[in-house]
mmCIF file of C-alpha atoms in Angstrom:
data_model
loop_
_atom_site.group_PDB
_atom_site.id
_atom_site.type_symbol
_atom_site.label_atom_id
_atom_site.label_comp_id
_atom_site.label_asym_id
_atom_site.label_seq_id
_atom_site.Cartn_x
_atom_site.Cartn_y
_atom_site.Cartn_z
ATOM 1 C CA MET A 1 17.543 -4.484 -22.155
ATOM 2 C CA GLY A 2 15.424 -1.385 -21.522
ATOM 3 C CA SER A 3 12.316 -2.340 -19.566
ATOM 4 C CA VAL A 4 11.946 -5.147 -17.465
ATOM 5 C CA PHE A 5 12.665 -8.105 -19.225
ATOM 6 C CA VAL A 6 10.197 -11.224 -17.695
ATOM 7 C CA ILE A 7 11.088 -14.656 -18.018
ATOM 8 C CA ALA A 8 8.492 -17.280 -17.705
ATOM 9 C CA GLU A 9 9.532 -20.177 -16.241
ATOM 10 C CA ALA A 10 8.251 -23.259 -17.773
ATOM 11 C CA GLY A 11 11.195 -25.361 -16.973
ATOM 12 C CA VAL A 12 10.173 -28.802 -16.853
ATOM 13 C CA ASN A 13 6.675 -28.039 -15.903
ATOM 14 C CA HIS A 14 5.672 -29.436 -19.775
ATOM 15 C CA ASN A 15 5.657 -32.672 -17.542
ATOM 16 C CA GLY A 16 8.011 -33.952 -21.260
ATOM 17 C CA SER A 17 4.765 -33.830 -22.806
ATOM 18 C CA LEU A 18 5.331 -31.184 -26.263
ATOM 19 C CA ASP A 19 1.266 -30.585 -26.606
ATOM 20 C CA LEU A 20 1.895 -29.217 -22.696
ATOM 21 C CA ALA A 21 4.695 -27.548 -23.769
ATOM 22 C CA LEU A 22 2.933 -25.562 -26.178
ATOM 23 C CA GLN A 23 0.338 -24.466 -24.342
ATOM 24 C CA LEU A 24 2.619 -23.229 -21.562
ATOM 25 C CA ILE A 25 3.941 -21.264 -24.794
ATOM 26 C CA GLU A 26 0.351 -19.768 -25.708
ATOM 27 C CA LYS A 27 -0.276 -18.370 -22.310
ATOM 28 C CA ALA A 28 2.864 -16.825 -21.633
ATOM 29 C CA ALA A 29 2.628 -14.927 -24.664
ATOM 30 C CA GLU A 30 -0.936 -14.230 -23.403
ATOM 31 C CA ALA A 31 -0.254 -13.055 -19.931
ATOM 32 C CA GLY A 32 2.556 -10.639 -21.795
ATOM 33 C CA ALA A 33 5.625 -12.286 -21.294
ATOM 34 C CA ASP A 34 8.744 -11.271 -23.149
ATOM 35 C CA ALA A 35 10.601 -14.979 -22.765
ATOM 36 C CA VAL A 36 9.252 -18.527 -22.311
ATOM 37 C CA LYS A 37 11.678 -20.713 -20.932
ATOM 38 C CA PHE A 38 12.407 -24.305 -20.485
ATOM 39 C CA GLN A 39 15.144 -26.523 -19.538
ATOM 40 C CA THR A 40 17.512 -28.422 -21.625
ATOM 41 C CA PHE A 41 19.758 -31.852 -20.404
ATOM 42 C CA ARG A 42 19.734 -35.537 -20.809
ATOM 43 C CA ALA A 43 19.549 -37.014 -17.684
ATOM 44 C CA ASP A 44 22.062 -39.521 -18.263
ATOM 45 C CA THR A 45 24.637 -36.731 -18.461
ATOM 46 C CA LEU A 46 23.057 -34.738 -15.795
ATOM 47 C CA VAL A 47 22.570 -37.032 -12.331
ATOM 48 C CA THR A 48 23.766 -39.816 -11.095
ATOM 49 C CA PRO A 49 21.806 -42.981 -10.821
ATOM 50 C CA ARG A 50 22.513 -42.588 -6.731
ATOM 51 C CA ALA A 51 21.790 -38.906 -7.222
ATOM 52 C CA ARG A 52 19.197 -38.025 -4.719
ATOM 53 C CA LYS A 53 16.227 -35.294 -5.091
ATOM 54 C CA ALA A 54 16.254 -32.526 -3.066
ATOM 55 C CA GLU A 55 14.229 -31.932 -0.171
ATOM 56 C CA TYR A 56 11.285 -30.021 -2.529
ATOM 57 C CA GLN A 57 11.350 -32.768 -4.739
ATOM 58 C CA GLN A 58 10.932 -35.487 -2.187
ATOM 59 C CA GLN A 59 8.002 -32.994 -1.463
ATOM 60 C CA THR A 60 6.277 -32.674 -4.817
ATOM 61 C CA THR A 61 6.682 -36.494 -6.651
ATOM 62 C CA ASN A 62 7.367 -39.656 -5.976
ATOM 63 C CA SER A 63 9.982 -40.267 -3.046
ATOM 64 C CA ASN A 64 10.660 -43.868 -4.370
ATOM 65 C CA GLU A 65 11.950 -43.021 -7.232
ATOM 66 C CA SER A 66 15.621 -41.014 -7.710
ATOM 67 C CA GLN A 67 16.530 -38.176 -9.132
ATOM 68 C CA TYR A 68 17.540 -39.965 -12.428
ATOM 69 C CA GLU A 69 14.260 -41.251 -12.882
ATOM 70 C CA MET A 70 12.137 -38.372 -12.346
ATOM 71 C CA LEU A 71 14.780 -36.138 -15.071
ATOM 72 C CA LYS A 72 14.633 -38.965 -17.257
ATOM 73 C CA ARG A 73 9.664 -38.534 -16.881
ATOM 74 C CA LEU A 74 10.609 -34.635 -17.907
ATOM 75 C CA GLU A 75 13.464 -34.938 -20.782
ATOM 76 C CA LEU A 76 11.705 -33.102 -24.098
ATOM 77 C CA ASP A 77 13.282 -34.964 -26.466
ATOM 78 C CA ARG A 78 15.083 -33.260 -29.160
ATOM 79 C CA GLU A 79 12.795 -33.794 -32.181
ATOM 80 C CA SER A 80 10.655 -31.369 -30.222
ATOM 81 C CA TYR A 81 12.332 -28.187 -30.277
ATOM 82 C CA PRO A 82 11.520 -27.098 -33.813
ATOM 83 C CA LEU A 83 8.074 -27.306 -32.885
ATOM 84 C CA ILE A 84 8.758 -25.524 -30.064
ATOM 85 C CA VAL A 85 11.203 -22.967 -31.720
ATOM 86 C CA GLU A 86 8.377 -22.263 -34.280
ATOM 87 C CA HIS A 87 5.227 -21.819 -31.627
ATOM 88 C CA CYS A 88 7.149 -19.131 -30.156
ATOM 89 C CA ARG A 89 7.803 -17.091 -33.230
ATOM 90 C CA LYS A 90 4.268 -17.444 -34.294
ATOM 91 C CA ALA A 91 3.044 -16.538 -30.359
ATOM 92 C CA GLY A 92 5.547 -13.469 -30.618
ATOM 93 C CA ILE A 93 7.244 -14.820 -27.820
ATOM 94 C CA GLU A 94 10.708 -15.671 -27.256
ATOM 95 C CA PHE A 95 12.110 -18.725 -27.092
ATOM 96 C CA MET A 96 14.692 -19.628 -24.553
ATOM 97 C CA SER A 97 16.128 -23.195 -22.208
ATOM 98 C CA THR A 98 18.441 -23.551 -19.872
ATOM 99 C CA PRO A 99 21.391 -25.721 -20.853
ATOM 100 C CA PHE A 100 22.699 -28.472 -18.231
ATOM 101 C CA ASP A 101 25.411 -29.657 -19.561
ATOM 102 C CA GLU A 102 28.204 -28.453 -22.751
ATOM 103 C CA GLU A 103 26.220 -30.964 -25.548
ATOM 104 C CA SER A 104 22.965 -28.727 -24.870
ATOM 105 C CA LEU A 105 24.610 -25.697 -24.902
ATOM 106 C CA HIS A 106 25.674 -26.205 -28.567
ATOM 107 C CA PHE A 107 22.235 -27.526 -29.239
ATOM 108 C CA LEU A 108 20.717 -24.911 -28.490
ATOM 109 C CA ALA A 109 22.376 -21.898 -29.551
ATOM 110 C CA ASP A 110 23.632 -23.438 -32.769
ATOM 111 C CA GLU A 111 20.663 -25.184 -34.055
ATOM 112 C CA CYS A 112 18.257 -23.667 -32.436
ATOM 113 C CA GLY A 113 18.987 -20.223 -32.613
ATOM 114 C CA VAL A 114 18.731 -19.032 -28.948
ATOM 115 C CA LYS A 115 19.063 -15.109 -28.479
ATOM 116 C CA ARG A 116 20.343 -15.498 -25.468
ATOM 117 C CA ILE A 117 21.806 -18.160 -22.992
ATOM 118 C CA LYS A 118 20.067 -18.707 -19.092
ATOM 119 C CA LEU A 119 22.926 -20.533 -16.674
ATOM 120 C CA PRO A 120 20.819 -21.780 -13.756
ATOM 121 C CA SER A 121 22.688 -21.159 -10.225
ATOM 122 C CA GLY A 122 23.568 -25.235 -9.807
ATOM 123 C CA GLU A 123 26.085 -24.510 -12.867
ATOM 124 C CA ILE A 124 28.136 -20.975 -11.440
ATOM 125 C CA THR A 125 30.537 -23.431 -10.388
ATOM 126 C CA ASN A 126 30.462 -25.215 -13.401
ATOM 127 C CA GLY A 127 33.440 -23.256 -15.271
ATOM 128 C CA PRO A 128 33.443 -25.625 -18.695
ATOM 129 C CA LEU A 129 30.241 -24.651 -19.063
ATOM 130 C CA LEU A 130 30.559 -20.902 -18.287
ATOM 131 C CA LEU A 131 33.726 -20.678 -20.476
ATOM 132 C CA ALA A 132 31.752 -23.074 -23.634
ATOM 133 C CA ALA A 133 28.491 -20.296 -23.160
ATOM 134 C CA ALA A 134 30.769 -17.167 -23.356
ATOM 135 C CA ARG A 135 32.536 -18.442 -26.496
ATOM 136 C CA LYS A 136 29.252 -18.252 -27.938
ATOM 137 C CA GLY A 137 28.930 -14.659 -28.047
ATOM 138 C CA LEU A 138 25.736 -14.365 -26.764
ATOM 139 C CA PRO A 139 24.505 -12.289 -23.436
ATOM 140 C CA ILE A 140 24.306 -14.466 -20.435
ATOM 141 C CA ILE A 141 21.573 -14.217 -17.388
ATOM 142 C CA LEU A 142 23.360 -16.121 -14.888
ATOM 143 C CA SER A 143 21.150 -16.873 -11.575
ATOM 144 C CA THR A 144 23.780 -16.838 -8.537
ATOM 145 C CA GLY A 145 21.669 -19.416 -5.961
ATOM 146 C CA MET A 146 23.269 -20.682 -3.307
ATOM 147 C CA ALA A 147 26.610 -18.330 -4.140
ATOM 148 C CA THR A 148 29.050 -16.161 -2.537
ATOM 149 C CA LEU A 149 30.102 -12.990 -3.629
ATOM 150 C CA GLY A 150 33.697 -14.420 -4.123
ATOM 151 C CA GLU A 151 32.191 -17.493 -6.197
ATOM 152 C CA ILE A 152 30.217 -15.240 -8.492
ATOM 153 C CA GLU A 153 33.215 -13.127 -9.486
ATOM 154 C CA THR A 154 35.480 -16.214 -10.156
ATOM 155 C CA ALA A 155 32.401 -17.223 -12.575
ATOM 156 C CA LEU A 156 32.431 -13.516 -13.728
ATOM 157 C CA MET A 157 36.451 -14.146 -14.807
ATOM 158 C CA ILE A 158 35.802 -17.170 -16.625
ATOM 159 C CA LEU A 159 32.931 -15.591 -18.425
ATOM 160 C CA ALA A 160 35.424 -12.902 -19.525
ATOM 161 C CA TYR A 161 37.852 -14.551 -20.328
ATOM 162 C CA GLY A 162 35.502 -16.767 -22.441
ATOM 163 C CA TYR A 163 34.059 -13.508 -23.860
ATOM 164 C CA LEU A 164 37.560 -12.367 -25.128
ATOM 165 C CA ASN A 165 39.715 -15.422 -25.835
ATOM 166 C CA ARG A 166 37.524 -18.097 -28.659
ATOM 167 C CA SER A 167 40.787 -20.829 -27.746
ATOM 168 C CA GLY A 168 42.881 -21.529 -24.944
ATOM 169 C CA LYS A 169 43.206 -22.673 -21.580
ATOM 170 C CA PRO A 170 41.941 -20.777 -18.449
ATOM 171 C CA ASP A 171 44.282 -20.701 -15.135
ATOM 172 C CA GLY A 172 44.281 -17.843 -12.432
ATOM 173 C CA GLN A 173 46.570 -15.365 -13.876
ATOM 174 C CA SER A 174 44.972 -15.585 -17.685
ATOM 175 C CA LEU A 175 41.347 -15.089 -15.629
ATOM 176 C CA LEU A 176 42.630 -11.990 -13.322
ATOM 177 C CA GLU A 177 44.183 -10.505 -16.264
ATOM 178 C CA ALA A 178 40.677 -10.677 -18.641
ATOM 179 C CA PHE A 179 38.245 -9.628 -15.745
ATOM 180 C CA ILE A 180 40.270 -6.741 -14.355
ATOM 181 C CA SER A 181 40.983 -5.417 -18.274
ATOM 182 C CA GLU A 182 39.273 -3.198 -19.652
ATOM 183 C CA GLN A 183 37.940 -5.349 -22.585
ATOM 184 C CA GLY A 184 36.905 -7.652 -20.445
ATOM 185 C CA GLN A 185 34.885 -5.467 -18.082
ATOM 186 C CA ALA A 186 33.254 -3.949 -21.104
ATOM 187 C CA ALA A 187 32.103 -7.475 -22.230
ATOM 188 C CA LEU A 188 30.669 -8.158 -19.290
ATOM 189 C CA ARG A 189 28.819 -4.760 -18.421
ATOM 190 C CA GLU A 190 27.438 -5.363 -22.165
ATOM 191 C CA ARG A 191 26.978 -9.142 -22.431
ATOM 192 C CA VAL A 192 25.964 -10.579 -18.822
ATOM 193 C CA THR A 193 22.922 -9.887 -16.369
ATOM 194 C CA LEU A 194 23.180 -11.635 -12.292
ATOM 195 C CA LEU A 195 19.749 -12.544 -11.137
ATOM 196 C CA HIS A 196 19.358 -13.067 -7.381
ATOM 197 C CA CYS A 197 17.847 -15.713 -6.359
ATOM 198 C CA THR A 198 17.323 -18.276 -3.144
ATOM 199 C CA THR A 199 17.291 -21.875 -3.858
ATOM 200 C CA GLU A 200 14.556 -22.918 -2.487
ATOM 201 C CA TYR A 201 10.903 -23.745 -3.601
ATOM 202 C CA PRO A 202 9.384 -22.387 -2.069
ATOM 203 C CA ALA A 203 11.385 -19.425 -1.225
ATOM 204 C CA PRO A 204 10.963 -18.397 2.678
ATOM 205 C CA LEU A 205 10.725 -14.511 2.929
ATOM 206 C CA ARG A 206 12.657 -14.245 5.539
ATOM 207 C CA ASP A 207 15.654 -15.608 3.212
ATOM 208 C CA VAL A 208 15.328 -13.153 0.639
ATOM 209 C CA ASN A 209 17.333 -10.638 0.594
ATOM 210 C CA LEU A 210 16.397 -8.050 -1.947
ATOM 211 C CA ARG A 211 18.940 -5.741 -0.693
ATOM 212 C CA CYS A 212 21.335 -8.251 -2.386
ATOM 213 C CA MET A 213 20.506 -6.840 -5.648
ATOM 214 C CA ASP A 214 22.126 -3.821 -5.488
ATOM 215 C CA THR A 215 25.323 -5.119 -3.540
ATOM 216 C CA MET A 216 25.898 -7.189 -6.738
ATOM 217 C CA ALA A 217 25.539 -4.094 -8.921
ATOM 218 C CA GLU A 218 27.975 -2.639 -6.862
ATOM 219 C CA ALA A 219 30.391 -5.180 -6.884
ATOM 220 C CA PHE A 220 30.468 -6.292 -10.272
ATOM 221 C CA GLY A 221 28.999 -3.103 -12.404
ATOM 222 C CA VAL A 222 26.526 -5.270 -14.660
ATOM 223 C CA PRO A 223 22.855 -5.148 -14.499
ATOM 224 C CA VAL A 224 20.754 -7.263 -12.187
ATOM 225 C CA GLY A 225 17.617 -9.017 -11.597
ATOM 226 C CA TYR A 226 15.387 -11.315 -10.120
ATOM 227 C CA SER A 227 14.834 -15.176 -9.834
ATOM 228 C CA ASP A 228 11.711 -15.347 -7.723
ATOM 229 C CA HIS A 229 10.926 -18.970 -5.969
ATOM 230 C CA THR A 230 8.732 -17.172 -3.328
ATOM 231 C CA GLU A 231 5.217 -17.730 -3.927
ATOM 232 C CA GLY A 232 2.904 -15.444 -5.216
ATOM 233 C CA ILE A 233 3.768 -12.487 -7.040
ATOM 234 C CA ALA A 234 4.666 -9.272 -3.777
ATOM 235 C CA VAL A 235 8.380 -10.033 -4.262
ATOM 236 C CA SER A 236 9.145 -10.228 -7.988
ATOM 237 C CA LEU A 237 7.082 -6.647 -7.967
ATOM 238 C CA ALA A 238 8.888 -5.922 -4.896
ATOM 239 C CA ALA A 239 12.415 -6.712 -6.882
ATOM 240 C CA ALA A 240 11.405 -4.528 -10.150
ATOM 241 C CA ALA A 241 10.726 -1.272 -8.347
ATOM 242 C CA ARG A 242 14.213 -1.839 -6.425
ATOM 243 C CA GLY A 243 15.120 -1.743 -10.138
ATOM 244 C CA ALA A 244 15.390 -5.441 -11.285
ATOM 245 C CA ALA A 245 16.407 -5.521 -15.179
ATOM 246 C CA VAL A 246 15.104 -9.389 -15.645
ATOM 247 C CA ILE A 247 12.220 -11.142 -13.602
ATOM 248 C CA GLU A 248 12.390 -14.929 -13.986
ATOM 249 C CA LYS A 249 9.159 -16.350 -12.257
ATOM 250 C CA HIS A 250 8.797 -20.464 -12.800
ATOM 251 C CA PHE A 251 5.436 -20.795 -14.552
ATOM 252 C CA THR A 252 2.509 -23.527 -14.924
ATOM 253 C CA LEU A 253 -0.091 -24.347 -16.349
ATOM 254 C CA ASP A 254 -1.614 -26.037 -13.756
ATOM 255 C CA ARG A 255 -0.252 -25.915 -9.923
ATOM 256 C CA GLN A 256 -2.042 -29.082 -8.994
ATOM 257 C CA LEU A 257 -0.406 -31.314 -12.058
ATOM 258 C CA PRO A 258 2.313 -33.622 -11.165
ATOM 259 C CA GLY A 259 6.021 -32.834 -11.257
ATOM 260 C CA PRO A 260 8.766 -30.883 -9.142
ATOM 261 C CA ASP A 261 8.045 -27.633 -9.308
ATOM 262 C CA HIS A 262 4.174 -27.151 -10.358
ATOM 263 C CA GLN A 263 3.408 -26.226 -6.546
ATOM 264 C CA SER A 264 6.174 -23.061 -6.899
ATOM 265 C CA SER A 265 4.738 -21.831 -10.123
ATOM 266 C CA LEU A 266 2.786 -19.336 -10.702
ATOM 267 C CA GLU A 267 -0.286 -20.392 -12.839
ATOM 268 C CA PRO A 268 -2.116 -17.403 -16.093
ATOM 269 C CA GLY A 269 -3.589 -15.062 -14.516
ATOM 270 C CA GLU A 270 -1.407 -14.762 -11.426
ATOM 271 C CA MET A 271 1.437 -14.133 -14.266
ATOM 272 C CA ALA A 272 -0.533 -11.684 -16.453
ATOM 273 C CA GLU A 273 -0.772 -9.933 -12.707
ATOM 274 C CA MET A 274 2.137 -9.981 -12.112
ATOM 275 C CA ILE A 275 3.293 -8.605 -15.896
ATOM 276 C CA LYS A 276 0.700 -5.962 -15.393
ATOM 277 C CA GLY A 277 1.995 -4.958 -11.981
ATOM 278 C CA ILE A 278 5.680 -4.697 -13.385
ATOM 279 C CA ARG A 279 4.711 -2.970 -16.418
ATOM 280 C CA THR A 280 2.693 -0.249 -14.001
ATOM 281 C CA ILE A 281 5.976 -0.357 -11.925
ATOM 282 C CA GLU A 282 8.404 0.459 -14.047
ATOM 283 C CA LEU A 283 6.190 3.444 -15.723
ATOM 284 C CA ALA A 284 6.091 4.917 -12.798
ATOM 285 C CA LEU A 285 9.863 4.623 -11.586
ATOM 286 C CA GLY A 286 10.676 6.900 -14.476
ATOM 287 C CA ARG A 287 13.511 8.864 -14.628
ATOM 288 C CA LYS A 288 16.117 9.897 -11.126
ATOM 289 C CA TYR A 289 16.040 13.674 -12.174
ATOM 290 C CA LYS A 290 13.247 16.272 -10.455
ATOM 291 C CA PHE A 291 11.991 17.770 -12.280
ATOM 292 C CA PRO A 292 8.201 19.353 -12.873
ATOM 293 C CA ALA A 293 6.321 16.436 -15.008
ATOM 294 C CA LEU A 294 3.868 17.479 -17.972
ATOM 295 C CA SER A 295 1.706 16.378 -16.394
ATOM 296 C CA GLU A 296 1.444 18.686 -13.141
ATOM 297 C CA LEU A 297 3.029 22.146 -14.771
ATOM 298 C CA ALA A 298 -0.524 22.901 -15.204
ATOM 299 C CA ASN A 299 -1.463 22.824 -11.731
ATOM 300 C CA ARG A 300 1.742 25.080 -10.300
ATOM 301 C CA VAL A 301 -0.584 28.626 -10.955
ATOM 302 C CA PRO A 302 -3.921 26.646 -9.407
ATOM 303 C CA VAL A 303 -1.783 25.913 -6.141
ATOM 304 C CA ARG A 304 0.789 27.977 -5.558
ATOM 305 C CA LYS A 305 0.300 31.421 -3.726
ATOM 306 C CA SER A 306 0.933 34.984 -4.613
ATOM 307 C CA ILE A 307 1.648 37.726 -1.855
ATOM 308 C CA VAL A 308 -1.528 39.731 -1.916
ATOM 309 C CA ALA A 309 -3.092 42.343 0.286
ATOM 310 C CA GLY A 310 -3.715 41.436 3.684
ATOM 311 C CA GLN A 311 -6.322 44.099 4.064
ATOM 312 C CA ASP A 312 -6.892 47.524 2.462
ATOM 313 C CA ILE A 313 -3.614 49.537 2.120
ATOM 314 C CA ALA A 314 -2.865 52.978 1.066
ATOM 315 C CA ALA A 315 0.511 54.431 -1.053
ATOM 316 C CA GLY A 316 2.999 54.672 0.946
ATOM 317 C CA ASP A 317 2.011 52.174 3.385
ATOM 318 C CA VAL A 318 4.857 50.163 4.705
ATOM 319 C CA TYR A 319 4.286 46.654 4.081
ATOM 320 C CA HIS A 320 4.507 44.070 7.200
ATOM 321 C CA ASP A 321 3.257 40.520 8.483
ATOM 322 C CA GLY A 322 -0.354 42.726 9.529
ATOM 323 C CA ASN A 323 -0.817 43.875 6.042
ATOM 324 C CA LEU A 324 0.475 41.124 3.753
ATOM 325 C CA ALA A 325 -0.668 37.667 3.552
ATOM 326 C CA LEU A 326 -0.558 35.029 0.480
ATOM 327 C CA LYS A 327 -3.109 33.270 -1.411
ATOM 328 C CA ARG A 328 -3.579 31.069 -4.374
ATOM 329 C CA PRO A 329 -3.082 31.752 -7.079
ATOM 330 C CA GLY A 330 0.089 31.834 -8.187
ATOM 331 C CA ASP A 331 0.588 33.954 -11.399
ATOM 332 C CA GLY A 332 1.292 36.692 -9.416
ATOM 333 C CA ILE A 333 4.273 37.745 -6.853
ATOM 334 C CA SER A 334 6.053 33.937 -5.325
ATOM 335 C CA ALA A 335 5.170 33.550 -1.685
ATOM 336 C CA ILE A 336 8.714 32.766 -1.877
ATOM 337 C CA ARG A 337 9.452 36.978 -2.099
ATOM 338 C CA TYR A 338 7.565 37.329 0.911
ATOM 339 C CA TRP A 339 10.640 38.694 3.016
ATOM 340 C CA ASP A 340 11.293 40.774 0.200
ATOM 341 C CA TYR A 341 8.847 43.291 0.679
ATOM 342 C CA LEU A 342 8.469 43.550 4.302
ATOM 343 C CA GLY A 343 9.551 46.615 5.452
ATOM 344 C CA LYS A 344 9.035 48.254 1.682
ATOM 345 C CA LYS A 345 6.485 50.965 1.149
ATOM 346 C CA ALA A 346 3.635 50.988 -1.002
ATOM 347 C CA ASP A 347 4.028 52.698 -4.715
ATOM 348 C CA ARG A 348 -0.072 52.456 -5.115
ATOM 349 C CA PRO A 349 -3.210 51.591 -2.519
ATOM 350 C CA TYR A 350 -4.516 48.045 -3.109
ATOM 351 C CA ARG A 351 -7.490 46.362 -1.966
ATOM 352 C CA LYS A 352 -7.626 43.544 0.143
ATOM 353 C CA ASP A 353 -6.961 40.147 -1.699
ATOM 354 C CA GLU A 354 -5.522 42.102 -4.708
ATOM 355 C CA GLN A 355 -1.737 40.622 -5.718
ATOM 356 C CA ILE A 356 0.905 43.199 -5.098
ATOM 357 C CA ASP A 357 2.779 43.962 -8.330
ATOM 358 C CA SER A 358 5.674 46.179 -7.037
#
């Protein structure tokens, strides 16, 4: 992806309103995000009527309603999507949406034309959805909140199998073969990005563990990024500094709006500030090789030192610590050669502060 790919996670912060969704697109584009991401689901296929809310949802929404009732209110009807996709195109920002079931996956990939598929942490153990996503052949961004390394590896096995096999039912042997094959590993490196994530809203700083990004990158050899559920922008900036390929951050028009995710989201000004910080960091990170930057080359002569006469020196005098000195500018014999001259004889006279030239 090159530079850090920033996803403004609008999620369900449209509160089921198309007008609010369109405003979120505009503000995400103005903030400089690369993509704005929604969530595509049907409450009827996502949860059972008896499913309880997560603790943070209990605190941010009506505690008397079920998770099903909450999600039903937050659905976007399918007729809204062409308008949303077109609005993204006009705003110059990539449309993304997270599918929570195979029907939604097919809808997004086949009818909405998404360029990449983002799968959430809760679906990392949903083998059929992982397989169907990989068989679309699109790049996949997979969040890893709540997951162990073993669960992540299993998910990657399924993705590798799906990329290599457009049909067939996987089993333990075929999954392993796909995962360890050169073609499977190449497909994962080229098309899969893992996002480190702490699935709590807001995520406590003590549980962020950004070093896990390094662990996943070393373990699986794929690009790694960060899905940020913390308050503020500091952790996203830190993740960018650690080399995150993708940063995903919840985004709202107003944290005071009703709904489960608004309170842990950035408002437009904050999103813009975060993205500006990320762009500054990635510019400063540059390349890993140590060599003089073009901007500093001209300063080598003014700030480095040359070997000069520390006092008047007559021809034939022996150079020693008392009659040699190291002073700016550095356009003479480099100070690094100082010891080479100790004990040598001057072949001509020098005045104090004159550069030694032989």
